[in-house]
Coordinates of C-alpha atoms in Angstrom, one line a residue:
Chain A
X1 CA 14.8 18.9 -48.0
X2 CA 16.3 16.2 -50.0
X3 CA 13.6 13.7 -51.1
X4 CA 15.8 10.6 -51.7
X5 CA 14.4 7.6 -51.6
X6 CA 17.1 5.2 -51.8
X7 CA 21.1 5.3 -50.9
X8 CA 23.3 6.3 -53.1
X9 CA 26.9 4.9 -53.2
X10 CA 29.6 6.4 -51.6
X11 CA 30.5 9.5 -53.9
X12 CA 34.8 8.7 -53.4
X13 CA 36.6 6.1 -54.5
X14 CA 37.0 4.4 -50.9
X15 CA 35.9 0.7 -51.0
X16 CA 33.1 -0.2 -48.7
X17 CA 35.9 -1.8 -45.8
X18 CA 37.5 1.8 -45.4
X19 CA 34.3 3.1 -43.7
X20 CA 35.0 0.7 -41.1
X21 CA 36.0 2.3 -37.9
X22 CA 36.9 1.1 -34.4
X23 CA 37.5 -2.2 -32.9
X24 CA 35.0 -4.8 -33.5
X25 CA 33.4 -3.0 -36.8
X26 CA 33.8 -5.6 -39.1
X27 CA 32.4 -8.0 -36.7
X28 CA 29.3 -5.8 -36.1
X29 CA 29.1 -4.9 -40.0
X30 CA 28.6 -8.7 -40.5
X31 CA 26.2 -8.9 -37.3
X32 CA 23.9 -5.9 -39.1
X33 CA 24.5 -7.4 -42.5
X34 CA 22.7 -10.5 -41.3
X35 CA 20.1 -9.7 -39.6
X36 CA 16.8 -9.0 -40.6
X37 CA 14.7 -11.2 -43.1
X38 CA 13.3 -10.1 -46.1
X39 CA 10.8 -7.3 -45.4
X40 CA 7.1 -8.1 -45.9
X41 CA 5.6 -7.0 -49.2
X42 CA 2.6 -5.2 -47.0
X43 CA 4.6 -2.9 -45.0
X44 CA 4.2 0.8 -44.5
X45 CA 8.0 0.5 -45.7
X46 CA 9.9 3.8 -47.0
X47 CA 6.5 5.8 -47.6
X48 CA 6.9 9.6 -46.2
X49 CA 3.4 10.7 -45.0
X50 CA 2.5 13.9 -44.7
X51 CA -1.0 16.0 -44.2
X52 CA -3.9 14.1 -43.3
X53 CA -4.6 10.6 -44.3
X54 CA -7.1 7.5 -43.2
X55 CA -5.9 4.9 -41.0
X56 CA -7.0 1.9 -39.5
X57 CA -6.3 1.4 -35.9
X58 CA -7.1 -2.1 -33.6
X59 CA -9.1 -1.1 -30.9
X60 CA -10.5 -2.9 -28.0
X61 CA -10.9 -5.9 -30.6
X62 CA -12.2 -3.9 -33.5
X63 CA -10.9 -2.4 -36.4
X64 CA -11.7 1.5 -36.8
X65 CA -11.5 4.2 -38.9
X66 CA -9.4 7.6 -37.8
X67 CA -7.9 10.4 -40.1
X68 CA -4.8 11.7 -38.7
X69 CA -1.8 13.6 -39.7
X70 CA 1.8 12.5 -38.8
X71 CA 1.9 14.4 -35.6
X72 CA -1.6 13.1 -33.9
X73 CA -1.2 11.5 -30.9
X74 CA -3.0 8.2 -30.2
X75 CA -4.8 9.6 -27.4
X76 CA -6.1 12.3 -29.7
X77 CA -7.7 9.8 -32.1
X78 CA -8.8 7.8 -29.3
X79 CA -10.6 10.6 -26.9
X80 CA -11.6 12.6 -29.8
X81 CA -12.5 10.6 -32.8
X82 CA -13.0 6.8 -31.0
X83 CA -15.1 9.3 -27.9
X84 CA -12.6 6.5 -26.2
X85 CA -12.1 8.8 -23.1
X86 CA -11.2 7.1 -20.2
X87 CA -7.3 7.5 -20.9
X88 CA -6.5 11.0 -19.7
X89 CA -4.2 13.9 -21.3
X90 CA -2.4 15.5 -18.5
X91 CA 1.2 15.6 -19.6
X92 CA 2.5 16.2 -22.5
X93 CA 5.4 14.2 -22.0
X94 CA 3.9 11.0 -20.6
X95 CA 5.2 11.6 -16.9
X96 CA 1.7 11.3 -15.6
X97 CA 1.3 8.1 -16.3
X98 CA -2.7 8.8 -17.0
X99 CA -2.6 8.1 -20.5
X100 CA -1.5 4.9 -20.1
X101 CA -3.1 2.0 -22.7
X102 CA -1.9 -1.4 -23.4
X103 CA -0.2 -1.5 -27.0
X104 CA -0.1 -5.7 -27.9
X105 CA -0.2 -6.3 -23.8
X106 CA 2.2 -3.6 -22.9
X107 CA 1.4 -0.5 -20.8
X108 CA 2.5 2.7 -22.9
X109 CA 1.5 6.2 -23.0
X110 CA -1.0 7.1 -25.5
X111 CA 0.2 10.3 -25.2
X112 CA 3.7 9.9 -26.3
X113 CA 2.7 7.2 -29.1
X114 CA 2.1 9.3 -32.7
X115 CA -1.1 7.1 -34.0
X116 CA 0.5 6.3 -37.1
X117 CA 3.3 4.1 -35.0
X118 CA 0.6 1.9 -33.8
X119 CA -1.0 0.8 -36.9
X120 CA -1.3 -2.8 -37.0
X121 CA -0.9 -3.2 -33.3
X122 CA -3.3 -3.9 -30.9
X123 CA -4.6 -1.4 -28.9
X124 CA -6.2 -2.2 -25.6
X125 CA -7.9 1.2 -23.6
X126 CA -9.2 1.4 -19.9
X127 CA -12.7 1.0 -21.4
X128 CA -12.0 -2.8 -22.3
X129 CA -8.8 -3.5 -19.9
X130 CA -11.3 -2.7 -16.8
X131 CA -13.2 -5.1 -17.8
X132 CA -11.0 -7.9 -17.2
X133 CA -11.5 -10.8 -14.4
X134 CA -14.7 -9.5 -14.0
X135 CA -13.8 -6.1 -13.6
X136 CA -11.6 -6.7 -10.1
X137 CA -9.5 -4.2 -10.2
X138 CA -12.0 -1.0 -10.4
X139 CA -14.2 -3.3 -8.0
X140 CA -10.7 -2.9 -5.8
X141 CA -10.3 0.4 -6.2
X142 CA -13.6 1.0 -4.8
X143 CA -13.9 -1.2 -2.1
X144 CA -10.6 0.1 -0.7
X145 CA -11.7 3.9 -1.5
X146 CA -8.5 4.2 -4.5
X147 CA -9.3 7.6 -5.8
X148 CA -10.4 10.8 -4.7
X149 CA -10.9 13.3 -7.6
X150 CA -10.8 10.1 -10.4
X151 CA -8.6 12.2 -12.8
X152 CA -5.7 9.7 -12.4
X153 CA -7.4 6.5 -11.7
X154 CA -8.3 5.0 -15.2
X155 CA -4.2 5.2 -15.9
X156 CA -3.9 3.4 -12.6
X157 CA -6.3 0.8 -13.6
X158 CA -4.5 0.0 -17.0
X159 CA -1.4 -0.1 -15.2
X160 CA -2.3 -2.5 -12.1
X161 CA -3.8 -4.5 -14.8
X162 CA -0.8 -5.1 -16.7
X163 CA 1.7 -5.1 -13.6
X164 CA -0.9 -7.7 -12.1
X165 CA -0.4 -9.7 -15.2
X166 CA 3.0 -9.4 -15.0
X167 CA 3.8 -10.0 -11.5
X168 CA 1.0 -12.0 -10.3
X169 CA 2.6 -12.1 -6.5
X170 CA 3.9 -9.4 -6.0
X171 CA 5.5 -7.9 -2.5
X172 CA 4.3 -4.3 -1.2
X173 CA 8.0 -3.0 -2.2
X174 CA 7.3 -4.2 -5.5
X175 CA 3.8 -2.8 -6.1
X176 CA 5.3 0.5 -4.9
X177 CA 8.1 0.3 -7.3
X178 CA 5.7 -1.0 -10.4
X179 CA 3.3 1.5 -10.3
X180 CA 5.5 4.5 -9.8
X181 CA 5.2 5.6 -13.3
X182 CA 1.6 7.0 -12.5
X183 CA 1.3 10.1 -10.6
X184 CA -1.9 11.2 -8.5
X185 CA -2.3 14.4 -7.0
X186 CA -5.1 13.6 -4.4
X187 CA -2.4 11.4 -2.9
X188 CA -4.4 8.4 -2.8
X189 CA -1.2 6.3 -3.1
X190 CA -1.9 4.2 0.0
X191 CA -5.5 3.8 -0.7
X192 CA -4.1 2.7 -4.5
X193 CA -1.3 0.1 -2.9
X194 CA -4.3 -1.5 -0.1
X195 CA -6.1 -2.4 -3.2
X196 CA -3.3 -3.8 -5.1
X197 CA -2.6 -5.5 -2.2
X198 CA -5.9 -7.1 -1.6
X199 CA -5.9 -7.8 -5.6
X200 CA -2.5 -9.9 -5.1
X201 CA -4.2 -11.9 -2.5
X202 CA -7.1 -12.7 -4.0
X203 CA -9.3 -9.6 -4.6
X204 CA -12.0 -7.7 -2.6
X205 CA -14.5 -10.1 -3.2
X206 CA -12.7 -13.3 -3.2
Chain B
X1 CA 2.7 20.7 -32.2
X2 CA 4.3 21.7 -35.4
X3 CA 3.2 19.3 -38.2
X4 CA 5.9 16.6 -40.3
X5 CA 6.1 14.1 -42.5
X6 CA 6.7 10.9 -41.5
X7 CA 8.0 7.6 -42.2
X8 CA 8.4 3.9 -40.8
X9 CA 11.0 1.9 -42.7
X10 CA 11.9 -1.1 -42.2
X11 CA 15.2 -1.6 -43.6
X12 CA 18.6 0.5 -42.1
X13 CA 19.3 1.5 -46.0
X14 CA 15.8 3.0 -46.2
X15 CA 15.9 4.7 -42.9
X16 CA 19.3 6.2 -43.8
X17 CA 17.4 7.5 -47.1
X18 CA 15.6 9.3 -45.0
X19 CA 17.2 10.8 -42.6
X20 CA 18.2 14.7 -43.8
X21 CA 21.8 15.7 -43.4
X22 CA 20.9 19.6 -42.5
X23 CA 20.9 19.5 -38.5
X24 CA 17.1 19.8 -36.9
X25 CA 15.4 19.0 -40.6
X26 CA 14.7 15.0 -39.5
X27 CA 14.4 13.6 -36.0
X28 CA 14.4 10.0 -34.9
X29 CA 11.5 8.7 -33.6
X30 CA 12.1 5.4 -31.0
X31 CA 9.4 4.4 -28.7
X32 CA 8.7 8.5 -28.1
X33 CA 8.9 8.7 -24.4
X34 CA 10.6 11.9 -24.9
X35 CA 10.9 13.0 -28.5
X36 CA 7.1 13.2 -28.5
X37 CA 7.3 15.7 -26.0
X38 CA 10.1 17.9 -27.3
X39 CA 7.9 18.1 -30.3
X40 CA 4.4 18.9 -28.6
X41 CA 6.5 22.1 -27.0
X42 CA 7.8 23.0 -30.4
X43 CA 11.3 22.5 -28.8
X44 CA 12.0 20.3 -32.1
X45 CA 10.5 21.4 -34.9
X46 CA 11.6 19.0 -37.8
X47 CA 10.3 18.3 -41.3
X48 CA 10.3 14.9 -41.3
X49 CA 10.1 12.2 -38.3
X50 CA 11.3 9.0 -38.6
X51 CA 10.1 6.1 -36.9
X52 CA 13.3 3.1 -36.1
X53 CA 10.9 1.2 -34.2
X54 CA 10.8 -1.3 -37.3
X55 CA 13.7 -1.2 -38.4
X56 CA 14.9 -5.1 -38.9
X57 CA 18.8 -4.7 -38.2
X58 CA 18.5 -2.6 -34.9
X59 CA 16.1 -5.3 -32.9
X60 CA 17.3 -8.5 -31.0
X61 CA 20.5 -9.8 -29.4
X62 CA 23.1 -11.5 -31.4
X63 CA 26.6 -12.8 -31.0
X64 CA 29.0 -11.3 -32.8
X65 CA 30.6 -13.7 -35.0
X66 CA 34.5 -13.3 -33.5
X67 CA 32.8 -13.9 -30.4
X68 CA 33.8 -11.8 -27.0
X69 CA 31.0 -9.7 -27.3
X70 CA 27.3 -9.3 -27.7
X71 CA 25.4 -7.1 -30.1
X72 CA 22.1 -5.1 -28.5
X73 CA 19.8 -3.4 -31.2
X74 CA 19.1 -0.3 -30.5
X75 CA 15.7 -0.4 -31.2
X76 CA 14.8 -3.0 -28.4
X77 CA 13.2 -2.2 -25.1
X78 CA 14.2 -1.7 -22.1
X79 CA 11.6 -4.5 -21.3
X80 CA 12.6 -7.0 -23.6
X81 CA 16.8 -6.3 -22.6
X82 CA 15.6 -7.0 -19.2
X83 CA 13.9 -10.6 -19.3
X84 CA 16.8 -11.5 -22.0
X85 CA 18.8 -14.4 -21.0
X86 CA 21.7 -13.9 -22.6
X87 CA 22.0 -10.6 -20.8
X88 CA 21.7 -11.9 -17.0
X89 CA 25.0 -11.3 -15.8
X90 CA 25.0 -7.7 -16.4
X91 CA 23.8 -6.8 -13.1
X92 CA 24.4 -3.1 -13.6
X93 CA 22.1 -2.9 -16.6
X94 CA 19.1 -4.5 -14.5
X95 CA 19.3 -2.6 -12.0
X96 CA 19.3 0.9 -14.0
X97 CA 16.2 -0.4 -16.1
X98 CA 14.7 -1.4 -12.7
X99 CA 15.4 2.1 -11.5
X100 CA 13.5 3.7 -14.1
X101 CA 10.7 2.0 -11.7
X102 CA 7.4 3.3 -14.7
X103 CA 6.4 0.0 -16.6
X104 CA 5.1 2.3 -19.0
X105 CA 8.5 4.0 -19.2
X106 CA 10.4 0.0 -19.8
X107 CA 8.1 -0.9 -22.4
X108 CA 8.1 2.1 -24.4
X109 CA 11.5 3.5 -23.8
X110 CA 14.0 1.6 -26.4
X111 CA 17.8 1.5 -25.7
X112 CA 18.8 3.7 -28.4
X113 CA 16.2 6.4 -27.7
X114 CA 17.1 6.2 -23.9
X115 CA 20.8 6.6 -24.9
X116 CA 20.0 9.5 -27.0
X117 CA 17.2 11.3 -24.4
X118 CA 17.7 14.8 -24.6
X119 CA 19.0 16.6 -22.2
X120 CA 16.1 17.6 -18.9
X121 CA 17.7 20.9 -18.4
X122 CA 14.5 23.1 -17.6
X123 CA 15.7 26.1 -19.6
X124 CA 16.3 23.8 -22.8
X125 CA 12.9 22.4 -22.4
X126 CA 11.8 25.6 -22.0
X127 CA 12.6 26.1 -25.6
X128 CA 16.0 28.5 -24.2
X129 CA 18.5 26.3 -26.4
X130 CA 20.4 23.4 -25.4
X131 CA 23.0 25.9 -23.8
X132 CA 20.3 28.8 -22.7
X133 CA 21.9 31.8 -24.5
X134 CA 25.7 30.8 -23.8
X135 CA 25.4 28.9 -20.6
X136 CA 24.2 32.1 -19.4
X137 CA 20.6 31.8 -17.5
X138 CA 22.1 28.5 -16.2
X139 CA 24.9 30.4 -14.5
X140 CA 22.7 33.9 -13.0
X141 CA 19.5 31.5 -12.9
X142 CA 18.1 28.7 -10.8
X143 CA 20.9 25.7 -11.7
X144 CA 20.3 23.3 -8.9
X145 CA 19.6 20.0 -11.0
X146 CA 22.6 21.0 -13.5
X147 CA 26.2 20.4 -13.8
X148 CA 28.9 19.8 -11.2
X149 CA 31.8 18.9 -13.3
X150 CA 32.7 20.1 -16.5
X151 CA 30.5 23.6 -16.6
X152 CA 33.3 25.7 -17.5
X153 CA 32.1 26.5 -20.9
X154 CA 28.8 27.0 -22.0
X155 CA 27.2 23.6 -21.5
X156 CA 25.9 23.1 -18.1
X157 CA 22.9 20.7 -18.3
X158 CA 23.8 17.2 -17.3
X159 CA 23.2 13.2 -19.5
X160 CA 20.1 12.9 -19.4
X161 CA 20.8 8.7 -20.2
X162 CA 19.6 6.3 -16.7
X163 CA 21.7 3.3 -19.0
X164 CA 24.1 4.6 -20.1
X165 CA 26.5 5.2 -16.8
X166 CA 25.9 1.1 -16.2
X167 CA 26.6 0.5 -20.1
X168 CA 29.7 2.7 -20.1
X169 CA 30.9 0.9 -17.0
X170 CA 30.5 -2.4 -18.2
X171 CA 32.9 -1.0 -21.7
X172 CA 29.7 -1.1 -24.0
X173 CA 30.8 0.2 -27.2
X174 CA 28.5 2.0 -29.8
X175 CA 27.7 1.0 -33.3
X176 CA 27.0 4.2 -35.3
X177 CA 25.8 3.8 -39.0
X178 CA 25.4 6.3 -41.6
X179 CA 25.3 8.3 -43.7
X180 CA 25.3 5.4 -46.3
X181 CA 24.7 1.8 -44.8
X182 CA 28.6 1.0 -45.5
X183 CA 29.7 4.0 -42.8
X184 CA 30.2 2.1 -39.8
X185 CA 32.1 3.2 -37.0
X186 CA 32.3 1.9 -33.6
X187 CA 33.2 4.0 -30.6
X188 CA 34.2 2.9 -26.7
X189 CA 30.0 4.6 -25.6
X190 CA 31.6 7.2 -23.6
X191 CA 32.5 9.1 -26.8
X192 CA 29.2 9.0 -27.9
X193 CA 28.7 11.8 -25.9
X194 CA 30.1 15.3 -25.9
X195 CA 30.5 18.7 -24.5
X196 CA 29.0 20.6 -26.6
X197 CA 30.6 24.2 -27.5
X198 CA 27.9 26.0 -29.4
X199 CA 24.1 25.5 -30.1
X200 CA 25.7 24.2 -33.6
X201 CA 26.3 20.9 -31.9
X202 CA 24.5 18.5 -29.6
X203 CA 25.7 16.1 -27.0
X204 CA 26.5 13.0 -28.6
X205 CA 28.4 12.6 -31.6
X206 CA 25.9 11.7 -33.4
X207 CA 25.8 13.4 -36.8
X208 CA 22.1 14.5 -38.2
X209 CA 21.8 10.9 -41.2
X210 CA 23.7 9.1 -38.6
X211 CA 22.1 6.6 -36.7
X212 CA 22.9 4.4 -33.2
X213 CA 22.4 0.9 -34.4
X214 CA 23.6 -1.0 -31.8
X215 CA 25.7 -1.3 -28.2
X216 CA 28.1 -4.3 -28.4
X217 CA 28.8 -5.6 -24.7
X218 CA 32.0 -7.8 -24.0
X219 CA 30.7 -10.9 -23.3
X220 CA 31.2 -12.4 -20.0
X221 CA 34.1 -14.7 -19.4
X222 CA 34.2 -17.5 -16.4
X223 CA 37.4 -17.1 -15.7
X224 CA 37.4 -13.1 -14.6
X225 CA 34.0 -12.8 -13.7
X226 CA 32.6 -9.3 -13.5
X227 CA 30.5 -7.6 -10.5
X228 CA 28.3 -4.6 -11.2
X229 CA 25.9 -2.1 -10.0
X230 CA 24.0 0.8 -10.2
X231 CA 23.1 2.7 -8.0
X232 CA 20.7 6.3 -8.2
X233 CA 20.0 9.1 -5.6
X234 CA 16.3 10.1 -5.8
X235 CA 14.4 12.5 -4.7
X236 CA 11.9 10.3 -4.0
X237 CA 8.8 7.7 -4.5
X238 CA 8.0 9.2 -8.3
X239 CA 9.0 9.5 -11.9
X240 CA 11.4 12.0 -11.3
X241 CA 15.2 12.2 -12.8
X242 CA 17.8 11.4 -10.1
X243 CA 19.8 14.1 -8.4
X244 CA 23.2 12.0 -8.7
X245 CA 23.9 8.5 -10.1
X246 CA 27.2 5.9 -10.3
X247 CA 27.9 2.8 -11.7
X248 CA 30.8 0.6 -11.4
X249 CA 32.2 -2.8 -12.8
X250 CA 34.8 -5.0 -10.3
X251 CA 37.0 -8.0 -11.7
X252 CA 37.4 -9.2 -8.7
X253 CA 40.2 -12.3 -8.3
X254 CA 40.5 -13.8 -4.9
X255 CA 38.9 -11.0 -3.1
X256 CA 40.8 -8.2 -4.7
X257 CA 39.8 -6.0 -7.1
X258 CA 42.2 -6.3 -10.7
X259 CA 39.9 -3.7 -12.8
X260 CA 37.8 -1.6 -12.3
X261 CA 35.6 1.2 -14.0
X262 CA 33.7 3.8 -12.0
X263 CA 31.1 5.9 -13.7
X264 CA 29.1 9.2 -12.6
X265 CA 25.8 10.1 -14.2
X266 CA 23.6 12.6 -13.7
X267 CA 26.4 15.7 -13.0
X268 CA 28.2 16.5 -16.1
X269 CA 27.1 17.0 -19.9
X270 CA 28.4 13.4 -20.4
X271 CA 28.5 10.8 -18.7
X272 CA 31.9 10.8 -16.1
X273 CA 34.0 7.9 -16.3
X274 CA 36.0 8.6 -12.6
X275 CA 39.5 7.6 -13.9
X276 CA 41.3 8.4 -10.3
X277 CA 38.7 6.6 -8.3
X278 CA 38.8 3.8 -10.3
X279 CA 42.6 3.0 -9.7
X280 CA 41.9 3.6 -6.1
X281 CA 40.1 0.4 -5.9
X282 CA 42.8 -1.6 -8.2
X283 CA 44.8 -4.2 -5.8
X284 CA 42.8 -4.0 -2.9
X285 CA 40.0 -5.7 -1.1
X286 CA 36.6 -3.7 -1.1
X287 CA 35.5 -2.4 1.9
X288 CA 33.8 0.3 3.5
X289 CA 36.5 2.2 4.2
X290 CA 37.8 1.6 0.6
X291 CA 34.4 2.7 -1.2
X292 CA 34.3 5.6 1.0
X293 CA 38.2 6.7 -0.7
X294 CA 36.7 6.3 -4.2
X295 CA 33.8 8.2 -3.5
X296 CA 35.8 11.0 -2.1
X297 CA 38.3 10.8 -5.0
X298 CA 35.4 10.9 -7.6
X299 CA 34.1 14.5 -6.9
X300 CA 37.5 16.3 -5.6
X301 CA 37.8 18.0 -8.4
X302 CA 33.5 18.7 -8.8
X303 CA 33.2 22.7 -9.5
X304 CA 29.3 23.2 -8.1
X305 CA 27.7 26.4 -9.7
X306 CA 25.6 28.6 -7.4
X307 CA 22.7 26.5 -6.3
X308 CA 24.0 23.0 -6.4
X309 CA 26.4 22.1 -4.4
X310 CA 24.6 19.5 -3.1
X311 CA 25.0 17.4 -5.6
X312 CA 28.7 17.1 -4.9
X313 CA 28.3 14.8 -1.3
X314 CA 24.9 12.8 -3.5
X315 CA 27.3 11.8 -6.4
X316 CA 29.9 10.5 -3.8
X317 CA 27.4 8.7 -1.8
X318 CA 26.0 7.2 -5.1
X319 CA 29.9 6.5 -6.1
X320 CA 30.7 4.9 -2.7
X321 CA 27.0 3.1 -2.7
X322 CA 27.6 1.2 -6.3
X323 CA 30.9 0.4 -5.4
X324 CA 29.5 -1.7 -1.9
X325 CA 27.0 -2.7 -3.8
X326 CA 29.0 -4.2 -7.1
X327 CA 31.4 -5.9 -4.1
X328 CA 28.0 -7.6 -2.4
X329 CA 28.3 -5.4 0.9
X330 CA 25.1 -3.5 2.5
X331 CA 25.5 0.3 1.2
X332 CA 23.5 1.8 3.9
X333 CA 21.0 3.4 1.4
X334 CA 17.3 3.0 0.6
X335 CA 17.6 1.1 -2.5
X336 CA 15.0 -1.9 -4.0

């Protein structure tokens, strides 16, 4: 594969404007032209990894150490080198929804994230996010009997978490539609929505 | 999954840099909903991922300095295009990023990498091809979530993109950059996409160091104010891909409609602007009776393969659906 690491000028003798094409390219040449800053001395920038190299990640409000190769997922380094393993691997593709882990605030899917895409971020796991409010949402999920077999349910939790955050009073039709990216097998969607429910109004225990 | 290299520019030069001009050697890597996927089932097997995530000149909303239109980096998400202000009025695009209906799926996904989502064809994730051998174990096999329209040739699997049926409908256009920073070119976002022919191509445009940098939308004007929707035929409660999907846009001037732009995802390799449909609606008042016309004229000509017929009555129901819905009427559907 070609190694290069910077672009080369265009080989003809066209000047730059002929490589406009379509309506409105000049006007979005100038629009990419300008933005952007300068980039910061300390980024990853243009480096190509490849094989295995040491990484720090920001975990649950520490930093810690993982080795990983370009093609280790974050929920790899997090259930097998962090023994983080409350975030689940059921899909590969994310679709369960049980992987799910707040990256700065926002619910993704460790399984879909490479680990080296989240340096520098902060990572936020079912272990810590459970915690929150004084643990009220697995106290929830609990009192109103949210989970049968407990495969899905710490996915759940991060994601009621961060929907909660988000939409602090939500309607039914809304909790329904906000938590549909996590997937339970038991069925224990209606047991799952009564504690979101009781969470919007206030919690189980007050 | 296969191992790569990898890299996380920051700048669109450096990214082009690294982007490999032999088709399948890099892939681009955006929030990794679904390229993470393709690559844990050795569907993709590249040397070398790269990450856009960072790249400076494919995040935020700007104006475009002639004004009329607004410029969306591709490498924002879904999340952040939704709670933008400048992007209220484009009722179409909210309510296809609310159908995605996963919060995981709107904070990960970005708008370029949705755009650019892979076909869900089972036989292509299956690791068959992108046209399983010739279109063939699409036609003898089990087709029933594939192509109504435009399955002639080999290609049967149907856009995979939830956005880009509003986007197209609301005359998005794409900003594709590469191979060298100065090779812009910016296309109307239905000819992104394309038929492919052989396993040789894929089904946009896109070349293999070229990269989607950015949707410009036509910015809207007070004086012909634009109605839109989307609207999606699901299975059901669940992640799943809709069976059928339509978006329109209506200028609408003293209660008749003076443009309008019908589009069908969901049942064709591309994304189907309904040409016919759309002029149906042109000069008259929307009504029931009027959606129902368009939705009719948008699948007459659907050719259903052996097993999916079905989706000919769900993609006029979700034609006649958007269009009551773009106008303000009730469209008789479930819909949030």
């Amino acid at each position: 594969m070609k190694q290069s690491t910077s672009a080369s000028p265009p080989a003809s003798g066209f000047t730059r404007r002929k490589f406009l094409q379509g309506s409105g390219a000049a006007a979005a040449a100038t629009v990419l032209a300008t933005t952007g800053g300068e980039a910061l001395a300390d980024h990853h920038g243009d480096e190509v990894i490849a094989g295995e190299t040491t990484i720090t990640l920001h975990v649950n409000g520490q930093n810690r150490q993982a080795v990983v190769e370009p093609r280790t997922t974050l929920l790899e380094v997090l259930r097998y080198q962090f023994e983080l393993t409350g975030a689940k691997p059921v899909s590969a593709d994310g679709s369960s929804g049980a992987s799910t882990v707040l990256i700065d605030g926002k619910p993704m899917m460790a399984s879909t994230l490479l680990a080296l895409s989240v340096r520098d971020k902060k990572i936020e796991t079912v272990e810590s996010v459970s915690q929150r409010n004084s643990g009220a949402v697995p106290a929830a999920f609990v009192e109103y009997d949210a989970q049968q077999c407990g495969f899905c349910t710490p996915g759940f939790v991060v994601a009621v978490r961060a929907f909660l955050d988000k939409n602090p009073n939500a309607s039914e039709a809304e909790i329904r539609a906000g938590l549909n990216g996590n997937v339970c097998r038991c069925g224990t969607y209606a047991n799952v929505l009564q504690a979101v429910i009781a969470l919007v109004k206030g919690g189980p225990r007050g | 999954m296969n191992n790569f290299a990898y890299a996380q520019p920051r700048r669109l030069e450096s990214l082009l840099a690294l982007l490999s001009p032999t088709p399948g050697e890099t892939e681009v890597l955006a929030g990794g909903t679904d390229l993470v996927g393709l690559l844990r089932e050795r569907v993709l097997t590249p040397e070398r991922v790269v990450n856009v995530c960072d790249v400076e000149e494919l995040q935020g909303v700007h104006e475009v300095p002639e004004g009329g239109a607004l410029a969306l980096g591709a490498a924002m998400r879904l999340d952040e295009l939704h709670e933008h202000p400048l992007l209220e009025s484009y009722t179409a695009l909210h309510q296809a990023i609310c159908g995605l209906r996963s919060l995981q799926y709107q904070a990960q996904s970005t708008l370029g990498g949705e755009l650019c989502r892979r076909p869900r064809c089972w036989y292509f994730r299956a690791g068959h091809g992108l046209l399983a051998d010739g279109g063939r174990l699409i036609r003898e096999g089990d087709n029933r979530y594939h192509a109504i329209f435009d399955n002639a040739g080999p290609a049967k699997f149907v856009s995979a993109s939830r956005l880009a049926p509003a986007l197209i409908a609301l005359d998005a256009r794409a900003v594709l950059v590469g191979p060298e920073p100065e090779y812009l070119s910016v296309v109307p976002l239905e000819e992104l996409y394309q038929t492919p022919i052989d396993e040789s191509q894929r089904e946009t445009i896109l070349q293999p160091n070229q990269v989607l940098a950015q949707i410009l939308l036509p910015q809207a004007d007070a004086s012909a104010a634009v109605a839109s929707a989307a609207y999606e035929v699901r299975h059901g409660e669940g992640p799943d891909d809709p069976l059928a999907a339509a978006a329109v846009s209506l200028q609408i001037e003293s209660g008749v409609v003076r443009q309008a732009k019908l589009v069908l995802g969901q049942v064709a390799p591309t994304p189907r602007v309904a040409d016919t449909a759309s002029r149906l609606l042109v000069g008259h008042a929307v009504d029931q009776l009027r959606a129902e016309a368009a939705g009719r004229a948008a699948v007459a000509d659907a050719t259903p393969l052996s097993r999916n017929e079905y989706k000919v009555q769900l993609a006029e129901v979700a034609a006649t659906r958007a269009i009551l819905k773009a106008a303000g009427l009730a469209t008789g559907g479930f819909d949030e």
